[in-house]
Structures are given as C-alpha cells and as structure tokens.
Amino acid sequence: MSQAPVLAMRGIDKSFLGVPVLRSVDLVIEPGEVHAVVGENGAGKSTLMKILAGVHTADAGTIELGGRAVSFTHPLQAQHAGVATVFQEFNLLPELSVAENIHLGREPRRRGLIDRRAMAERTAALLSDLGVDDLAPAAKAKTLSVPRQQIVEIAKAMSQGADLICMDEPTAALADAEVELLYRLVERLRDKGVSVLYVSHRLREIFDLCDRITVLKDGERVTTVDTADITPDELVTAMVGRRIEAVFPEPLPGTETGEVRLAVTGGGNAQIDGIDLEVRAGEIVGLAGLQGSGRTEIAEAVFGIEPFTRGTVAVDGETRRITGPRKAIAAGIALVTEDRKAQGLALNQSVGANARMVLDANARVHSRARLARISGILSSLDLVSRGEDQEVQYLSGGNQQKVVVAKWLAAEPGVIVLDEPTRGIDVGAKHKLYAVIRSLAAEGLAVLLITSELIEVIGLADRIVVLHDGRIAGELPGGATEQQVMAYATGRSPA
Amino acid sequence: MSLRRLDTTALIYLALAGVVAIGGIAVAIDGGNLFSTANLVDMFTRTSLTGFLALGMTLVILCRSLDLSVGYTAALASMVAATTMDGDPNRIVLGALAALLVAGLVGAANGAIVSFLGVNPFIATLGVGLIIKGYLDTEYKGPAGLVPTAFQQFGYSRIAFVPVSTLVMLALAAAGIWFLRSTRTGHHMYAVGGNIDVARMSGVRTKSTLMTAHILCGMFAGVAGLLLAARFGTGSATEAYSNLYELDAIAAVVLGGTLLLGGRGGIAGTVAGVLILAVLDTVFNVMQINPFAKDVLRGAIIITAVAIYARRQLSRTARRPRFAAAGTAADTGRP
Ligand SMILES: Nc1ncnc2c1ncn2[C@@H]1O[C@H](COP(=O)(O)OP(=O)(O)OP(=O)(O)O)[C@@H](O)[C@H]1O
Ligand SMILES: [Mg+2]
C-alpha cells in the first residue's frame, strides 16, 4: 500500500515491576482497516492498547501514527494525535450527565467558557446520528443500565473525530440487540475510512467485523493473518496453544436431576413480578431476556440484595426469609455478580484474600481442607497471576472474573446463581468454566445461569426461562433455538 | 414524598429555613428576638470567616482532597498582612497582595504534595499546617504588626445589618459557583473527584486541576487571614488557629451537601451550610446555652444532616419501580 499505515507499533516492550507483559510486539494497522487483537486473558491486549492511548508508556519500541513518530505521556496527547479509546473498564463518571461524559476533557467553549447549550446540542446530534436517540443527553450516567453506559462510551470515542478508534471488549456488557448496533457503527467507521482496533473474546464478532487479526500469547505476537485465511478453530488453537472443542461440554455422567433446591413462588418486588421458578439439584436453569428484562433483578432478589417483597422462597424445601446476603449465604445460596469491580472484588487486596472472603466472613469452622480447596479451584480455572499474594487490581479483566467465581465456589453452596459469569473471559477459560458449571451440576448443586450470550444458555441449560419486562414470558427446553428465545424475550410468543 | 423530588441544594435551603424558623421560635419562647438587629449582625458576622474557608474547602473536597491547613494558613496570612502593612495606609494593597500570595503558595505546596508526591491529603495538609504552626510559634511570640484603621473597616463596617466582609464572601461565593459551572477547570474538579483515573483517561489534566483547587483553597484562607487581621488590628497567630476553623469549614461543606468522597456538591450548598452553622451559633448564644451542650448539639445536628443525605443518596440511585408495591401488578411509569 502506498499510503502510510494509520498505526505502526514496532518492538514494543513493557514490564510491570520487572515482570514482562509485552515482548517486542509489532502491530500495523492500515487506513480503514478493522483489526482484531485477540489472545487469552493476560496476554497483554489491554496493556498494548493503553500504551497506544497514552495511559502507560512503553519501555522500548516505536509508535508511528500516519508515518509520524509519536510518544505519549498523557492520554490527552493520544487524543490530540487522533487516537480514541474505549477502555475495557467502565469509564463514565456516574454523577455527570451523558453529554458531560461524552465531552469530558474536550468541553465546547465560547469565549473561554463552557458552552453547555452547544454541548447538549452536539450530544443530541451525535446520539441521533448513531441511532440511539432514546438516550437523553441530560441523564446522569448512573441512571443508565450497563449496556447503555457502554453505548455512551462508544459514542464518546466516536465523537472525537479520530483516525483510529480502539475498542477493548466493547461488547462484553452488551446483549445481542446492542451488538447489532455496534456492528453498524463499526461498518460506518470503516466506510468513513476510520481504522478500528478491536479486542474481543467473542469469535463471532472477530469473524464478522475484522479484516485482519493479530494474535498475542503471553505478551508476544504469535501471528497476524487475514481473517479470510483462518478458520475459527485455527484461531483458537493459535490463541490457546492447543485445540479446543468448539461445542459445549455434555453433562457429566452421573448428573441426576434430584429434589427441588431453590423454589420461588409468586416472587416480586419493584422490578419483577409473578416469578415462579424452580431449580433442582443437578439442574442448570438458564435465565434469558433482553437487558433490563429483570434477569439480574431476580438474581439480586434471590440473594437478598433487593429482596422479594411478595411471594416465598424455599431452599431445600424449607421456606426462608432472605432479607440480605448473609441470610442467603446461610441458606446456601451464592451469587457471582455481574459487575465484578463494584460488587465482586476488593480490588486492592490479594487474590487469596478475595478468594477467601466469603469463607472468612461466614464459615464457623475454618477447615484446612476448605482453604486448600481454594488453591485447587483457582488453578482449575486456569488463573494467570503472580501467585495468591498479587493484588487483584493488577490482574487482567478475565482473571479477575475467575477470582470472583472461585470465591463463591469456595463456600460450597447448594444453589449458585451465576450472573454473566463469562463476561470478559477468553475462549479457553470459558470452556474451563463451562466444564466447572457442569461439574457443579454433577455434584448436585442447583445452578441458575444468566448470560447475554444466547448460545451459552442454549448450550448449557437444561431449561431456559425467558423474561420480558420483569415477568416470565415463557419457558423452553434446553437446546431451543435462538429464534424461540428471542420471540419470548421480545414479548411475542413463538408461533 | 415530594421532598424526594427536590435536588439536594434546594433541600438544604429548606433545612436552613427550618433552622431559622425553629431557632426563631425557640428564642421567642425564651423571651428574646432572634431577628433583632444586634442578633442579625451577630449572625452575619459569623458567616464571613467560616464562609471564606468553606468556599475554598468546597473546591478541594469536590476534587476528593482535603485541606486541614487552612486555619494555619489564615493565621500566617494575617501575620504577613499585618507586618507588611505595619500601620501605613499606603501599604494596604501591598500587604493584602502579599498575604494572598503567601497563602496561595501554601496551597500550591499542598497541591504539589498531594498530586505529585501522591501523599494522602489528610496527612499532607496536616503536615503543612503543623509546619506553619511551628514557624509562627517560634518566629512570633505574640501579636505582631499593625493594621491601618482604613483596612480595619473590612472587619467592622457594614451596610444595614450586613457586614461588608459577608458581602465580600457572598460575592466570592457567586464567583465560585460561576467558576465551577462555566470554566473547564472548575467543571473538571467534579470529574477528578468522581474518579481520577477516568478523568485522566478522558484527557483531563488531573494534576493541574488538583493544583488549582488547592491554590484557590489557600487563597481563600488568605482572605480569611485578611479578615482576621482587620478584626484584631494586628497579626495574631494563636488567636487564629486555636479555634480549629478548618473543622467548622469542613462541617459547613458537608452540611451543604458536598460529598466528602468528592465529585458531587457545590458552593451554593456550602453557603447554606455556613448560614446554618451561623444561625445555630447565634441561637445558642442568645439563649446562653452552655458551651458543652452547644458542642453536643452542633455535633448531633451535623451527623443527622449527613445521615439524611446518605439515605437520600441510597434511594436516589435505585431504579424507578416497575411494579407497584401492592400485589396488584400494575405497570407504572410506562406508556
Ligand atoms: N498496572 C499493572 N501493574 C502490574 N501488572 C499489570 C498491570 N496491568 C496489567 N498487568 C499484568 O499484565 C498482564 C497483561 O494484562 P492485560 O490486561 O493487558 O491482559 P489482557 O490481554 O487485556 O487480558 P483480558 O482478556 O483478561 O482483558 C496481566 O498478567 C496483568 O496481570
Ligand atoms: Mg484486557
């Protein structure tokens, strides 16, 4: 190509506290290209992106943008140089409005003063241009649902008029309908000649959207290929270094559906109503539905965060008044929350302290065996860390999620509610987690699985309960089709 | 129920009205008149000193920082002003500028320690405060300098029952409200206090924002120092810092609805907080409540107010209910 590449990173090295995270990584992105960077949790994808965004500074290597050498020490410089970034972690200020968040650091001014009118107008224009005009520019970010917040972040990046937009797992919090929206936005950018650097663990998106793929493994670039020249299986093999079956694991032999372990009858509160739900020992029940349909609200009610105000809950045949998480834990219920940073982890504490937290807080006896189990659980989930002493804030996103799962498994619950357990987890680890979920069922736990990825509920659940607008819209057997689930989820009934 | 709809600032002014009403009634039952000229003068006089300190404190607290050195900074500024003026009316401007400059430098030191060295603001500003105290105690064994009569007017003259210093405080408050709302730096203080990493990644210059907040806070303390000098007619250090003005200032900020964790609140609320404290103190004074009971009451009122804000904040973040509380499954709030 005659044109200079939009981005050329060459020989990038980066260590944190002496531990190398990136080793001599090259990345070249052409104008108008959608370029995927894939790799396992901890491979260094986010670190590479943060170097490009001016958050971290590389130890060695060069960065050229449009043929000009640059070096950034502050994110502002990257923005000025035409690089916009959607970071993996949520990056909105809850107390600021949508408009203020989108323009943060670049507020429009008139005679040196912030021009709020212009800010609101530009935001409205931007949002309607992006096809999300139901988002009010004046709404505070904290009042938005997680996927809406993600959309705002994407809008923020797109509003910067950048030549290169980096997106680090932009769909991790999105349901399928919103993923569609993102697809359209990426296509639009490509048409305008804007390049996109796209990080995702969802292979389907990689193959739908991206022109070329760079694979990172353990901080090194394995290969860069044209998407057309590689199959999903080959890609996974390149990422993980071994072959992985692309299908969901079968139920383990000896898994038996037994007594009802969790029974909700007529449950309801301000967000959900008329919830009748039974999960038996050894059973995996999937909760499907659009964002905001009440899936997370059910999880929170079962676990006592926002308790049911109507109806009854019985665990192992015994009626329980679950008014708070402690009661829920005492009843043998565990919840892997959807928002790991806010609700799942003490970020500045060690992996070990986090994994032991539920045990520490609730177990009367501290059996050595139980504590030993934690190490076993962590390694069974393939946690990549520098040992149990490492603070979880320095783990990659996917590895943080594994610590949350481990912490609950350590409590040996009878009922486990998993709210988006695979968010941000790489393919290899996902498969491990699927196997873990199967083994939980085989051990006689009742599993309630919430996930935005329809294919996961369909592949794993024995029964699928579909929610719509706070109520149960219908129930389907495992292995139902996506169309059937979506029909219930959108409030129609399948013909 | 309708109280929930009000934004926090409106609620605080409502609380202020309540405090005035209840105080007025209590004083009346006691046989006095809270709204007599003497009492009004007393009340407004109390607002200016705490007000200056609380305005600056609002800025640093919005940034999720703190300044425990303001009392000492004010003391230092009063010394600088009084010794520079040294009784010469021609040196008033010079003295005032010198005081503001020194106070601004103290603020800059605080800001630099907090943002560049990463020292916790509590410790950083406490340390700076102690350094200033040590300097003042060794350098000046008593009052020093002389404030010309012309400048003492700043401490004593008033228009009707409102002291000039209070008017200056209110003017600065208005400027502060404008600053927070209309300038990028002011606006970015909310972002820095909300989440400094997010702010930085969004391209906000977080360090210079923090620096600005601390420098302004120092300069507000400098204005407070000028007021002290004008009132005492001389530079008097111990008088200034032994009163723990910084705690009053923090109390006023928090009473005014600014989150101690940063990112939320504002100066309009702080002004109400200052007024509430002033009304309380005047009421206690008029009713001759003993100092111990007075402190207990003040403490209880501050804690109650903050507890109420905390509750409101909890219910605010909650989602709008989709189903009515009763068993009737009415779809509310949806067309
Ligand atoms: N600030 C930091 N300090 C120390 N170590 C860090 C820091 N940031 C990242 N790391 C380490 O660098 C490695 C790469 O992390 P990175 O976040 O880039 O991975 P990733 O490829 O984005 O993974 P994921 O898919 O889970 O998001 C991890 O082992 C992580 O523990
Ligand atoms: Mg990452």
PDB file of C-alpha atoms and ligand atoms in Angstrom, chain A residues 46 88 168-169, ligand 2:
ATOM      1  CA  SER A  46      -5.286  -4.149  27.129  1.00  0.00           C
ATOM      2  CA  GLN A  88     -12.108  -2.321  28.995  1.00  0.00           C
ATOM      3  CA  ASP A 168     -11.291  -3.090  24.289  1.00  0.00           C
ATOM      4  CA  GLU A 169     -14.065  -5.661  24.621  1.00  0.00           C
TER       5      GLU A 169
HETATM    6 MG    MG C   2      -7.967  -6.735  28.689  1.00  0.00          MG
END
